[in-house]
XYZ file of C-alpha atoms in Angstrom:
582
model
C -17.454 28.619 23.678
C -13.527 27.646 23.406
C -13.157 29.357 19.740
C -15.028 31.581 17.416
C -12.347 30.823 14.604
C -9.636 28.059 13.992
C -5.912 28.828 13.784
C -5.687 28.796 9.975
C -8.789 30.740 9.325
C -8.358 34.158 9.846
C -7.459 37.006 7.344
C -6.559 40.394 6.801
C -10.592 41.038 6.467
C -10.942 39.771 9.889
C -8.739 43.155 11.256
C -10.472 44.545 14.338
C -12.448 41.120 15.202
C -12.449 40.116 18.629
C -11.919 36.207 18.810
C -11.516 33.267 20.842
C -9.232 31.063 19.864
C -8.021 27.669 21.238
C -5.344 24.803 20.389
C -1.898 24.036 21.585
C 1.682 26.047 21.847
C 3.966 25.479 18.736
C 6.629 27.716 19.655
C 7.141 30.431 22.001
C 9.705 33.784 21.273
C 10.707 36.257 24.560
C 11.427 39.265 23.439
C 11.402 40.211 27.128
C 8.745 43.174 27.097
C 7.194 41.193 24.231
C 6.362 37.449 23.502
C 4.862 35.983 20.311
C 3.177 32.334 20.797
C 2.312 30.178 17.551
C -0.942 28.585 18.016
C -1.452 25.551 16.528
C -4.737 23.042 15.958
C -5.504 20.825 13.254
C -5.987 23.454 10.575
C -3.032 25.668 10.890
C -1.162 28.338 12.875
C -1.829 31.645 14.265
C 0.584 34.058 15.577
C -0.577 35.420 19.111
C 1.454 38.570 20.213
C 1.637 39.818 24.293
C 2.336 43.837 24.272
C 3.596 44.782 27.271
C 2.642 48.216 26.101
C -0.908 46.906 25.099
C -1.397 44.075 27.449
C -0.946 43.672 30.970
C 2.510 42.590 32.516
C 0.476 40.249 34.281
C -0.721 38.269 31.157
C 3.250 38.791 29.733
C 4.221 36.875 32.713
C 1.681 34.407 31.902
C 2.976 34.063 28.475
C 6.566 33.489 29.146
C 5.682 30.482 31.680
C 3.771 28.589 28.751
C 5.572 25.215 27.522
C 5.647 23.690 24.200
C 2.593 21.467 23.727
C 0.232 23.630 26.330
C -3.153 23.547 25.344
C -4.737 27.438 26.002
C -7.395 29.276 24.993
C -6.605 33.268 24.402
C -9.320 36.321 23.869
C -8.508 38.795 21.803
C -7.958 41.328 19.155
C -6.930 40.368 15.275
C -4.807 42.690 14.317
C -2.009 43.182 10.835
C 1.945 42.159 11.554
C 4.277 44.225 11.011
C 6.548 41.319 9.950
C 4.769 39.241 7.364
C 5.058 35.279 6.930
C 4.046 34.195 3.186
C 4.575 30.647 4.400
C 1.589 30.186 6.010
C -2.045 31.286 5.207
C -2.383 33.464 8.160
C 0.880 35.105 8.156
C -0.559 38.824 7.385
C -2.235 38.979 10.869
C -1.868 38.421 14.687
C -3.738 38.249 17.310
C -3.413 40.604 20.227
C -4.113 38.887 23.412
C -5.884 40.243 26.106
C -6.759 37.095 28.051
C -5.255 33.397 28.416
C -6.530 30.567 29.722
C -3.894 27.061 30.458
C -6.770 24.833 29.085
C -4.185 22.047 30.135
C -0.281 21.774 30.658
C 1.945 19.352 28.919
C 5.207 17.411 29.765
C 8.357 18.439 27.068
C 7.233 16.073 24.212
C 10.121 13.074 23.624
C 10.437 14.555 20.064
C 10.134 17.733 18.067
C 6.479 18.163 16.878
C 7.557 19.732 13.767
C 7.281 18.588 9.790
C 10.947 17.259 10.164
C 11.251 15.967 13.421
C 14.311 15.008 15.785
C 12.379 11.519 16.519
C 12.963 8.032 14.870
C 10.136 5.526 13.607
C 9.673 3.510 16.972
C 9.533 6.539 19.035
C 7.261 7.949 17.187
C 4.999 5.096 17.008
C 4.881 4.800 20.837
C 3.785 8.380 21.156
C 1.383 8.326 17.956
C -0.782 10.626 19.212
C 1.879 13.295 19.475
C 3.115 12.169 15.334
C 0.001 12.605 14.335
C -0.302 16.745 15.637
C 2.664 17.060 12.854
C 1.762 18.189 9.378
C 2.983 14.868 7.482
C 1.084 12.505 9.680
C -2.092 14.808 9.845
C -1.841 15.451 5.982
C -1.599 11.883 4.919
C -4.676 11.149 7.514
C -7.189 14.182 5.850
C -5.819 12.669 2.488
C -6.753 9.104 3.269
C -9.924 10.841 4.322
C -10.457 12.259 0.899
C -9.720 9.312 -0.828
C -11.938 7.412 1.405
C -15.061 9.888 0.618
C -14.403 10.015 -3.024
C -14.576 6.009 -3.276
C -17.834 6.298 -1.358
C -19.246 9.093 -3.720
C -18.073 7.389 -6.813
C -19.378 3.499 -5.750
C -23.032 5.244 -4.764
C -23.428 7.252 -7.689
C -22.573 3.780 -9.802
C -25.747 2.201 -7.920
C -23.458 0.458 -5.485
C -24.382 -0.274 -1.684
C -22.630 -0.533 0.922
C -23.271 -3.248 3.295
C -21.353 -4.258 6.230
C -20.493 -8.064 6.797
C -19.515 -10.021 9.907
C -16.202 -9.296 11.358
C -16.184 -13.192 13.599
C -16.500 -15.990 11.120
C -15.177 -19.027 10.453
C -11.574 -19.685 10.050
C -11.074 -21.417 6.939
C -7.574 -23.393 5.334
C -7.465 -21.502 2.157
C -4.873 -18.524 1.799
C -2.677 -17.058 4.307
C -3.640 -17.673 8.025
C -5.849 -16.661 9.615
C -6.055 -14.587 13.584
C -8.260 -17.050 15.609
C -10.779 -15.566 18.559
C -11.600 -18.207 21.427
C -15.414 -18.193 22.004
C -16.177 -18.465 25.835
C -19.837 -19.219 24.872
C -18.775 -22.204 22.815
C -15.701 -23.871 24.755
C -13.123 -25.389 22.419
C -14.361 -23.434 19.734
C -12.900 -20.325 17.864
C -13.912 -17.602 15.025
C -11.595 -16.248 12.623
C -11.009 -12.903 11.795
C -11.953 -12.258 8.016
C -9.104 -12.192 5.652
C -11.567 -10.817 3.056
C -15.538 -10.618 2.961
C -15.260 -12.700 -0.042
C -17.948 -15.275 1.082
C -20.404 -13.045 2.360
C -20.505 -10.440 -0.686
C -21.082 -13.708 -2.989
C -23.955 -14.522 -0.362
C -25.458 -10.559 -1.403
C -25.170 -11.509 -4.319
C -27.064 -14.448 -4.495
C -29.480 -12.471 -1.461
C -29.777 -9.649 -4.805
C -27.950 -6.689 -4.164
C -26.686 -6.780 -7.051
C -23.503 -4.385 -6.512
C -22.340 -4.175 -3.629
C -19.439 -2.016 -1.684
C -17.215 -2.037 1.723
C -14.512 0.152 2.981
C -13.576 -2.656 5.336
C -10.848 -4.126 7.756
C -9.110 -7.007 6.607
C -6.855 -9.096 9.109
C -3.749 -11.687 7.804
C -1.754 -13.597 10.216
C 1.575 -13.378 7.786
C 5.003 -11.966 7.484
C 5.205 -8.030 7.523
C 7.372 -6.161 5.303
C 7.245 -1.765 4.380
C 3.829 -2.038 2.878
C 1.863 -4.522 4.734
C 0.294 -4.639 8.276
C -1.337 -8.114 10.007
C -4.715 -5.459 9.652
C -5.180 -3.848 6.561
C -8.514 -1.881 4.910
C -9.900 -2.666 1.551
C -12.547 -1.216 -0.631
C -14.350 -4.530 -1.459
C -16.696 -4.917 -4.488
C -18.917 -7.493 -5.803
C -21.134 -6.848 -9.405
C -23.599 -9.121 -10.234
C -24.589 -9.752 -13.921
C -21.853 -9.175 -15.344
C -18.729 -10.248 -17.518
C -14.796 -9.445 -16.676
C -15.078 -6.545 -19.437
C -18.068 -4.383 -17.124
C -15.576 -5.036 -14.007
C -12.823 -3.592 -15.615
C -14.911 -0.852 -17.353
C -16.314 0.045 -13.897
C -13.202 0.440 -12.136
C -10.790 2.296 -14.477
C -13.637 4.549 -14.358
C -13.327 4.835 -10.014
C -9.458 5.185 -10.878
C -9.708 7.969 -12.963
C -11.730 9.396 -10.631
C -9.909 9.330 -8.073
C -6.453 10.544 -9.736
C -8.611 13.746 -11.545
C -10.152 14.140 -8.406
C -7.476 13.833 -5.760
C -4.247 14.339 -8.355
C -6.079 16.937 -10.752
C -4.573 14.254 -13.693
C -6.553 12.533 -16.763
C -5.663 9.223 -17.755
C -6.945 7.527 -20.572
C -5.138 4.213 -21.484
C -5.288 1.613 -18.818
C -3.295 -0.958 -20.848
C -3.714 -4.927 -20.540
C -1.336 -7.552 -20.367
C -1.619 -10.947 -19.801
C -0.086 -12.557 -16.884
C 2.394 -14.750 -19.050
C 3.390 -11.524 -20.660
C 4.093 -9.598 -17.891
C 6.750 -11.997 -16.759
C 8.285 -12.654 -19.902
C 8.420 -8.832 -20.748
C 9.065 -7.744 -16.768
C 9.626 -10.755 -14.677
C 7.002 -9.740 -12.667
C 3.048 -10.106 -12.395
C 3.062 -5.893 -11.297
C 5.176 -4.689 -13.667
C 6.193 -0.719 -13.166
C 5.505 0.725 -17.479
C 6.688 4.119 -16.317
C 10.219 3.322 -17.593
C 11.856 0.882 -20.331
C 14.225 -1.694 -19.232
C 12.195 -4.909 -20.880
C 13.601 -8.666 -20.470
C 15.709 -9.375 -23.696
C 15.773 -13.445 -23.865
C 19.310 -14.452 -25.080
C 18.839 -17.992 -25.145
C 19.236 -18.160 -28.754
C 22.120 -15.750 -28.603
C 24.105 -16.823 -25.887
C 23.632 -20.527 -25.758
C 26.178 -21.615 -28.835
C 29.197 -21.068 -27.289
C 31.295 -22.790 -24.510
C 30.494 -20.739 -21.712
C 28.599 -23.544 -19.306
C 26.996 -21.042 -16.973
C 24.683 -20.045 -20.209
C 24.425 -23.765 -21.747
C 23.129 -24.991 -18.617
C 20.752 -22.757 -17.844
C 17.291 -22.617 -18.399
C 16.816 -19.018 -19.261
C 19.005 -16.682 -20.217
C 17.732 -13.255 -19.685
C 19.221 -9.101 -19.609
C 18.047 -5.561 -19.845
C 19.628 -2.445 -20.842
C 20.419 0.110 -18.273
C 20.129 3.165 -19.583
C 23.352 5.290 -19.729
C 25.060 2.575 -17.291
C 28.250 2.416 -19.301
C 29.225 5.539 -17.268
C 30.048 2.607 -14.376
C 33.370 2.417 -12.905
C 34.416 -1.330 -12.800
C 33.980 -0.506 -9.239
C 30.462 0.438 -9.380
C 29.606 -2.718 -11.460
C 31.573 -4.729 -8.747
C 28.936 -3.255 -6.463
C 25.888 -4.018 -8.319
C 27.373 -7.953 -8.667
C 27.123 -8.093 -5.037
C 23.476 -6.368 -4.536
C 22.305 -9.120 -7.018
C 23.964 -11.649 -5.041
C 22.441 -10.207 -1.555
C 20.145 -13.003 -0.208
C 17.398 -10.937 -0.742
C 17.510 -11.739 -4.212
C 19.626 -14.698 -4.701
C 21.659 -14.429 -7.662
C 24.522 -16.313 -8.186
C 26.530 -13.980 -10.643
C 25.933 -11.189 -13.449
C 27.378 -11.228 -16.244
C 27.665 -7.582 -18.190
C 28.453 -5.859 -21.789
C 29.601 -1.879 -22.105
C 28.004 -0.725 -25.205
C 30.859 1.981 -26.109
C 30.202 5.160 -28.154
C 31.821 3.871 -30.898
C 29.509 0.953 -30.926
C 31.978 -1.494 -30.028
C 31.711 -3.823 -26.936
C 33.643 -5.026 -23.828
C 31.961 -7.363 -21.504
C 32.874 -9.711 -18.478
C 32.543 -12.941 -20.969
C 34.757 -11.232 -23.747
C 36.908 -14.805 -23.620
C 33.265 -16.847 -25.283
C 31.942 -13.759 -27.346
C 32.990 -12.048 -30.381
C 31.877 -8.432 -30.708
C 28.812 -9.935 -33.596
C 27.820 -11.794 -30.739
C 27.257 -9.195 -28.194
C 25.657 -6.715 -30.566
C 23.257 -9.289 -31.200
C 22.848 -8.708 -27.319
C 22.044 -5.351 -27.843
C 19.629 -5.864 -30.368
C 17.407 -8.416 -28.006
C 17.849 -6.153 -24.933
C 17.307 -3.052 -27.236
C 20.264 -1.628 -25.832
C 22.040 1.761 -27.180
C 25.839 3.255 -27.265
C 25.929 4.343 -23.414
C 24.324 2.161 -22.306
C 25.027 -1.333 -19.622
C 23.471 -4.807 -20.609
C 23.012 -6.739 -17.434
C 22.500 -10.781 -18.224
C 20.873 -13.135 -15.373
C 20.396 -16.762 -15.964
C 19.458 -19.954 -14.216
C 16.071 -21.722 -13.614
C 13.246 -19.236 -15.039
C 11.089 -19.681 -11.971
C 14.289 -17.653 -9.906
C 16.182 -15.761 -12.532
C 13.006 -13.621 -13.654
C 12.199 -12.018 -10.352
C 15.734 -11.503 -9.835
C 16.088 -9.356 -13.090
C 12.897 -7.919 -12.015
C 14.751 -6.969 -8.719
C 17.441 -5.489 -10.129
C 15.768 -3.823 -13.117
C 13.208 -1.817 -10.240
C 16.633 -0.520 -8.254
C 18.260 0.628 -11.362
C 14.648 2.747 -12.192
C 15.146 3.870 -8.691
C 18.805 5.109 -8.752
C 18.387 6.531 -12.124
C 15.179 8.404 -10.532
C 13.291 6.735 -13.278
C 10.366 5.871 -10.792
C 8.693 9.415 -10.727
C 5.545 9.427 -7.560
C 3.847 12.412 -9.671
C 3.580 9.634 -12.936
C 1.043 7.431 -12.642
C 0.824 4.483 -15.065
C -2.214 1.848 -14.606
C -2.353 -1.790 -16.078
C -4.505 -4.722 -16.001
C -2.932 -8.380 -15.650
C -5.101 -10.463 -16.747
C -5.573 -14.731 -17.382
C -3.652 -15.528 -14.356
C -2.998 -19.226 -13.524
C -5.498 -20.772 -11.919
C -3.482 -22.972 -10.046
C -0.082 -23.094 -8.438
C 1.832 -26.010 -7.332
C 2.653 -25.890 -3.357
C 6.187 -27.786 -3.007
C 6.119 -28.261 0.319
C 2.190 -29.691 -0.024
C 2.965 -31.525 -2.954
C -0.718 -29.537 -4.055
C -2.190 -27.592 -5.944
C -3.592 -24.136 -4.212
C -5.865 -21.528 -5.853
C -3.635 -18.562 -6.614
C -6.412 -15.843 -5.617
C -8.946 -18.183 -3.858
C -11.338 -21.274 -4.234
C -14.190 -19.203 -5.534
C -12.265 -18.161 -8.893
C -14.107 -19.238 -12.026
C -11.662 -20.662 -14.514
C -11.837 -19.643 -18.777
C -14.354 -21.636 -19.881
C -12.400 -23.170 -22.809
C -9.458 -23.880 -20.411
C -11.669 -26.373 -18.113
C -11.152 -29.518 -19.755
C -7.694 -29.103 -18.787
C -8.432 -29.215 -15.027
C -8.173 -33.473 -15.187
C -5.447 -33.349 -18.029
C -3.093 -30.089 -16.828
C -4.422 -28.581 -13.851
C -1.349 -25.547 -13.962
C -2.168 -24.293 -17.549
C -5.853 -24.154 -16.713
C -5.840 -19.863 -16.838
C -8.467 -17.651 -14.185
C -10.912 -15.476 -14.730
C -8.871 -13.092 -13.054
C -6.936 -9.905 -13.124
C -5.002 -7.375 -10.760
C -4.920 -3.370 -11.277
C -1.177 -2.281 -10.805
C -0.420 1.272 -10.391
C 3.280 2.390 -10.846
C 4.699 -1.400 -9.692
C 2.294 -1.841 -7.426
C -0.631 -3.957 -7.162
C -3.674 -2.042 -5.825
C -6.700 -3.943 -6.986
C -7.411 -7.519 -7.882
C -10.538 -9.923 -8.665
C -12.269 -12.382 -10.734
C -15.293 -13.558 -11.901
C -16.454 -16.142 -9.361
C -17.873 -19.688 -9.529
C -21.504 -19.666 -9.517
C -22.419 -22.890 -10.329
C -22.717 -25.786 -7.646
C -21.054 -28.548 -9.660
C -18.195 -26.322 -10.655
C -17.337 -25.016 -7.110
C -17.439 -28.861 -6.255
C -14.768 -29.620 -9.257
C -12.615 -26.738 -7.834
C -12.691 -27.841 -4.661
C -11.557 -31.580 -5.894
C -8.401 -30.044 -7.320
C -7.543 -27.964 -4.448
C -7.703 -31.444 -2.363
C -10.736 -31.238 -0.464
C -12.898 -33.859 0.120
C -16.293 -33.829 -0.292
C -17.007 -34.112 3.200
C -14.351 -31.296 3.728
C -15.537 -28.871 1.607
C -19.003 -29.233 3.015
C -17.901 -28.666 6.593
C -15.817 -25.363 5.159
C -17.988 -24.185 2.649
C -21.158 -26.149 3.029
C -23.107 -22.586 3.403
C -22.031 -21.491 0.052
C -22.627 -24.594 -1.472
C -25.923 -24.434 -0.398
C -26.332 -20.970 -1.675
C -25.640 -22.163 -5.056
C -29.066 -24.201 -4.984
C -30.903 -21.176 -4.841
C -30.326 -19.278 -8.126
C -26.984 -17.473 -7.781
C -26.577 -15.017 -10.449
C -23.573 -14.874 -12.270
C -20.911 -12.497 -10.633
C -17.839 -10.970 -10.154
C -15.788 -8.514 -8.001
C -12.708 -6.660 -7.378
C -11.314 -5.151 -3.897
C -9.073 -2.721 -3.536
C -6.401 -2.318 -1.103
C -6.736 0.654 0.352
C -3.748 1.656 2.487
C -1.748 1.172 -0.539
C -3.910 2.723 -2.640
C -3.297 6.124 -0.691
C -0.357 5.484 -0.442
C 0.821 5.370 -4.229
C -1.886 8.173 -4.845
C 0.179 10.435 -1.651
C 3.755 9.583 -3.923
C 4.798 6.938 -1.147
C 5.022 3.405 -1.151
C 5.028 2.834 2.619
C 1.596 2.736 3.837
C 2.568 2.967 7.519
C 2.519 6.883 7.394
C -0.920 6.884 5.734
C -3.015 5.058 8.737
C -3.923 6.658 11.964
C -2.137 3.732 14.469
C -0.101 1.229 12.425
C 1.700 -1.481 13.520
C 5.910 -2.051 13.535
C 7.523 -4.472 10.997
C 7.063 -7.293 14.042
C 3.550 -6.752 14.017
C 3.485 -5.284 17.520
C 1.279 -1.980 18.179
C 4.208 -0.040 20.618
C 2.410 2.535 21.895
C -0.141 0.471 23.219
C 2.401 -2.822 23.585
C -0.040 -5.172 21.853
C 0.162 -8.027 21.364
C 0.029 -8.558 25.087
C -0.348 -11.427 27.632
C -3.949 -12.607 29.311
C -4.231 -13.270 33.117
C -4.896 -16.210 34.074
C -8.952 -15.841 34.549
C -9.693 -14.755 31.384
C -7.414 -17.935 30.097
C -9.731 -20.380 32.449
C -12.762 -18.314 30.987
C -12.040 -19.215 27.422
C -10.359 -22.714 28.348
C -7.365 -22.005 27.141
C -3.779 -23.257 28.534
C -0.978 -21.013 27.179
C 2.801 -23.428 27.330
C 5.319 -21.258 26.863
């Protein structure tokens, strides 16, 4: 056998055990007539020692000519250290070697395979395999692992199955776009990589399953950023029978779950919030509740004097930073110019100093009396200390731009704490949004979303305040679960598909299958998926879900170590009848 024990498994009860133990060279220290080895595998280090009074010279020799990354297997004794390391589970005892075996020798790695490492993202992405023997990378992976398992136990013991669905299907025009796959059997024609199951678990649940489950790979040919890849993994879920209440029911119970069971942390309150809400209060439809900082609209206290910028704006809007009057002018200067970064698109800020005294001084002290900006402070909630930043222009730009800047002021003030976890539901999303470019309407989520029943006669009338069935779970600012109840009825999905712009003859070539499943007695139903990656992510205290799956892609989209995307030769091109111009 190549080991008896691993490296982080042995004890001070296992003194006087002989053992075989296997796994690769961490670090290597010549004492000249002595030599201690750290052996490393996937479950922790060992200390080997080579005794030139106990051992041979022979295997001393052998020691000193190991390299870092060497993969051996050693025989022998476990015995106490004299020098104890309380940083690692098996620092009490060593093991005296009294044979080695070079399993297989290694090339000096391009980095430092240690937990803070000498080697920058894109090198470590071309030698992933070599990140991934670090503690960080290996940690996040057996945590995704855990997370993954506990979904699975928690979905089964609910009654849920889990059923895998096609990975080729048909591309469809709905949503981002899709990653096409030339057929050679069928020349000309081309499957799509699923964006989401989302047809086939309304299929099970017409076919009956009645709750269904899928830890599943997702793919989206769309613009990357920190926390998205073009191939993602999402717990998908579908429910039949039931109403948006039993969906939400069901999974705050999976999220508490998973934060008492991964976190060791009870939460009770999973708050609600409608959509409109949530971007009148935060500008935002993922709003971050683990700090203050609400919208204050100052229309009606900002709009009666002569300062234009105000009076011609649609909304004007501030929130109270929290001990910001401690700004140099200097500082402020600064934050005017991240605001006005492209990234979010501000024109100008306008700001108030809410002085210990309770007086006032702001950038706008020419149109406002000190009345007037303590009725600021009283719509932005704003104390003595304290900095009240004011936005304004259209309110389909200035919101997410306060939203911006509120979520970097929580972040400099270390306001966003990872070990504080905060759920909410969004719910009564639009059903519609209007596509500028299209000069459309587009489902927001997708074409299967059932809309409130009450809002429907608005669909011919006002097609944008028609509201969803729909909601999102957001955890800490982040989105990590969203759903609706879906259409179920034939004549309903065929109204839907009128406003989205389909013809009939269009939406039977798209979604004719559906449509057809509708004739057969679909239940009502309604689902939720998760996204995963993210999910892990959040529940790890990261945000970045590149460190949290095994081989990720860079922010182009490109897989380094295995330089994917790649070019065809020409064969396989005259295979699939393709012609690539360039």
């Amino acid at each position: 056998m190549y080991r008896t024990h691993s490296n982080g498994e042995l004890r001070l009860e296992n003194l006087g055990e002989q053992v075989i133990l296997a796994g690769w060279v961490q670090k290597i220290r010549d004492k000249g007539f002595m030599v201690w080895v750290d052996l490393r595998d996937r479950y922790g280090i060992t200390q080997l020692i080579f005794d030139e009074d106990r051992t041979s010279k022979v295997l001393i020799e052998q020691a000193k000519a190991l390299g870092r990354e060497f993969v051996i297997q050693v025989k022998g004794e476990v015995i106490e250290r004299v020098s104890k390391n309380k940083n690692i589970p098996t620092g009490e005892i060593e093991i005296l070697v009294k044979e080695l075996k070079i399993l297989n020798k290694s090339e000096v790695p391009p980095f430092t395979i240690e937990d803070k490492t000498d080697g920058g993202d894109e090198l470590r992405m071309k030698y992933r395999y070599l990140d991934i023997r670090r503690n960080p990378v290996k940690n996040n992976l057996i945590f995704r692992h855990k997370v993954a398992m506990e979904v699975r136990k928690y979905l089964s013991d609910e009654g849920f199955i889990e059923v895998e669905t096609p990975v080729l299907i048909k591309s469809t025009p709905e949503g981002a776009r899709d990653f096409v796959v030339p057929s050679r059997m069928n020349k000309g024609q081309f499957y799509a990589l699923p964006q989401s199951p989302q047809t086939f678990k309304q299929l099970l649940m017409v076919g009956g399953m009645d709750k269904y489950f899928q830890i599943v790979k997702c793919f989206r040919d769309e613009d990357l950023r920190a926390d998205r890849q073009p191939e993602f993994t999402q717990i998908d879920c579908e429910m039949a029978f039931v109403e948006q209440e039993d969906i939400l029911n069901t999974f705050e119970g999976l999220t508490k779950h998973l934060l008492k069971e991964i976190k060791g942390i009870d939460i009770d309150k999973f708050p609600r919030m409608t959509y409109n809400e949530a971007m009148k209060r935060y500008g935002n439809d993922k709003p971050d509740i683990r700090f203050g900082m609400e919208f204050g609209e100052l229309n009606e206290v900002a709009k009666h004097k002569d300062f234009g910028v105000f009076n011609n704006a649609e909304l004007v809007v501030g929130i109270a930073v929290p001990g910001g009057n401690s700004y140099s002018r200097k500082d402020i200067d600064k934050l005017i110019e991240w605001v006005k970064r492209p990234q979010v698109g501000a024109l100008g800020m306008v700001y108030v100093r809410c002085n210990e005294d309770g007086s006032f001084k702001s950038s706008v002290d020419k149109f406002y009396n000190q009345n007037d900006l303590a009725n600021w402070a009283k719509v932005t909630n704003a104390k003595a200390g304290d900095l009240i930043c004011v936005l304004s222009g259209t309110a389909t730009k200035v919101r997410p731009q306060l939203s911006a800047l509120r979520m970097e002021m929580a972040t400099r003030l270390g306001l966003r704490n990872p070990k504080e976890f905060a759920p909410l539901w969004i719910t009564d999303f639009p059903l519609l949004e209007w596509d500028e470019e299209t000069e459309r309407y587009h489902a927001m989520h997708h074409p299967f979303t059932s809309p409130k029943i009450e809002d429907i006669e608005l669909l011919d009338t006002n097609p944008g305040k028609v509201r969803a069935n729909a909601y999102d779970l957001v955890l800490n600012g982040n989105e990590i679960g969203g759903g609706s109840i879906r259409i179920h009825d034939k004549k309903m999905q065929a109204l839907m598909f009128k406003h989205l712009g389909f013809t009939p003859e269009k939406a039977t070539e798209q979604f004719g299958f559906l449509m057809n499943a509708f004739e057969y007695g679909a239940p009502p139903h309604g689902g939720l998926a998760f996204g995963l990656d993210r999910l892990v992510a959040i529940l790890g205290g990261q945000e970045t879900i590149r460190d949290f799956i095994a081989f990720p892609k860079n922010n182009k989209g490109r897989d380094v170590m295995i330089d994917a995307p790649s070019a065809i030769d020409e064969e396989q091109l005259k295979e699939l009848n393709l012609k690539i111009n360039l």
